Short mmCIF file of C-alpha atoms in Angstrom, two decimals:
data_model
loop_
_atom_site.label_atom_id
_atom_site.label_comp_id
_atom_site.label_asym_id
_atom_site.label_seq_id
_atom_site.Cartn_x
_atom_site.Cartn_y
_atom_site.Cartn_z
CA UNK A 274 -94.48 12.80 -154.22
CA UNK A 275 -97.57 15.41 -154.37
CA UNK A 276 -96.90 17.83 -151.08
CA UNK A 277 -99.51 20.84 -150.18
CA UNK A 278 -98.01 23.18 -152.80
CA UNK A 279 -95.58 21.13 -154.98
CA UNK A 280 -94.91 17.82 -156.50
CA UNK A 281 -91.20 16.64 -156.46
CA UNK A 282 -89.99 13.77 -158.75
CA UNK A 283 -87.82 11.42 -156.69
CA UNK A 284 -85.60 9.32 -157.89
CA UNK A 285 -86.33 5.97 -156.05
CA UNK A 286 -89.17 3.29 -155.94
CA UNK A 287 -92.09 3.30 -154.26
CA UNK A 288 -91.23 0.86 -152.11
CA UNK A 289 -87.85 2.67 -151.19
CA UNK A 290 -89.83 5.58 -150.51
CA UNK A 291 -92.42 3.67 -148.26
CA UNK A 292 -89.43 2.51 -146.04
CA UNK A 293 -88.82 5.92 -145.09
CA UNK A 294 -92.78 6.74 -144.11
CA UNK A 295 -94.32 6.22 -141.11
CA UNK A 296 -96.48 3.28 -141.23
CA UNK A 297 -98.77 4.86 -138.46
CA UNK A 298 -99.26 8.22 -141.01
CA UNK A 299 -99.19 6.67 -144.29
CA UNK A 300 -101.62 4.22 -146.26
CA UNK A 301 -100.54 2.06 -149.42
CA UNK A 302 -104.02 2.28 -150.47
CA UNK A 303 -102.96 0.63 -154.38
CA UNK A 304 -99.69 -0.64 -155.75
CA UNK A 305 -99.31 2.83 -157.07
CA UNK A 306 -100.41 4.99 -154.30
CA UNK A 307 -99.28 6.06 -150.96
CA UNK A 308 -101.57 8.19 -149.15
CA UNK A 309 -101.03 10.18 -145.73
CA UNK A 310 -104.17 9.50 -143.87
CA UNK A 311 -104.55 13.09 -142.48
CA UNK A 312 -105.62 14.64 -146.12
CA UNK A 313 -108.13 11.56 -146.92
CA UNK A 314 -111.57 13.30 -146.32
CA UNK A 315 -113.20 10.13 -147.59
CA UNK A 316 -112.57 6.33 -147.14
CA UNK A 317 -115.58 4.49 -148.87
CA UNK A 318 -115.95 1.18 -149.86
CA UNK A 319 -114.02 1.27 -152.98
CA UNK A 320 -112.05 4.37 -153.16
CA UNK A 321 -110.74 7.36 -151.03
CA UNK A 322 -111.69 10.96 -152.10
CA UNK A 323 -108.17 13.13 -150.53
CA UNK A 324 -108.84 16.41 -149.33
CA UNK A 325 -107.70 17.96 -152.67
CA UNK A 326 -110.54 16.49 -154.59
CA UNK A 327 -108.68 13.30 -156.12
CA UNK A 328 -109.98 10.07 -155.91
CA UNK A 329 -108.16 7.23 -155.58
CA UNK A 330 -109.35 3.22 -156.18
CA UNK A 331 -108.33 0.74 -153.30
CA UNK A 332 -106.65 -2.77 -153.73
CA UNK A 333 -109.98 -5.09 -154.28
CA UNK A 334 -107.84 -7.22 -152.04
CA UNK A 335 -106.74 -5.39 -148.94
CA UNK A 336 -109.86 -2.75 -148.82
CA UNK A 337 -110.62 -4.30 -145.55
CA UNK A 338 -107.40 -3.99 -144.37
CA UNK A 339 -107.10 -0.83 -145.39
CA UNK A 340 -110.25 0.61 -143.65
CA UNK A 341 -109.62 -1.01 -140.46
CA UNK A 342 -105.91 0.80 -140.46
CA UNK A 343 -107.70 4.06 -141.27
CA UNK A 344 -110.33 3.61 -138.43
CA UNK A 345 -107.60 2.56 -136.18
CA UNK A 346 -105.97 5.87 -137.15
CA UNK A 347 -109.17 8.01 -136.53
CA UNK A 348 -109.47 6.17 -133.03
CA UNK A 349 -105.76 7.44 -131.84
CA UNK A 350 -106.60 10.79 -133.49
CA UNK A 351 -109.75 10.98 -131.35
CA UNK A 352 -108.32 9.34 -128.20
CA UNK A 353 -105.32 11.68 -128.15
CA UNK A 354 -107.68 14.42 -128.43
CA UNK A 355 -106.25 15.95 -131.56
CA UNK A 356 -108.87 18.51 -132.84
CA UNK A 357 -108.70 18.35 -136.43
CA UNK A 358 -107.66 15.73 -138.55
CA UNK A 359 -105.54 18.03 -140.83
#
């Protein structure tokens, strides 16, 4: 688990960890990666670029759904008047 200023090793599967995370804020962009949408800098056609510069390829089979969920997240932030994504 990558935090803003630390990396943690957790003794659980990604599926178990996913159950603990908020589906509104976290997005599983491929089998091995779950990201906090507040830390996405760019959502491109086939990858996301995170705020720390990390580039993660998107799952081909779920790209359209991932983009839709991210756009919905951004819309909700704008509607609520949140001034910054982070």
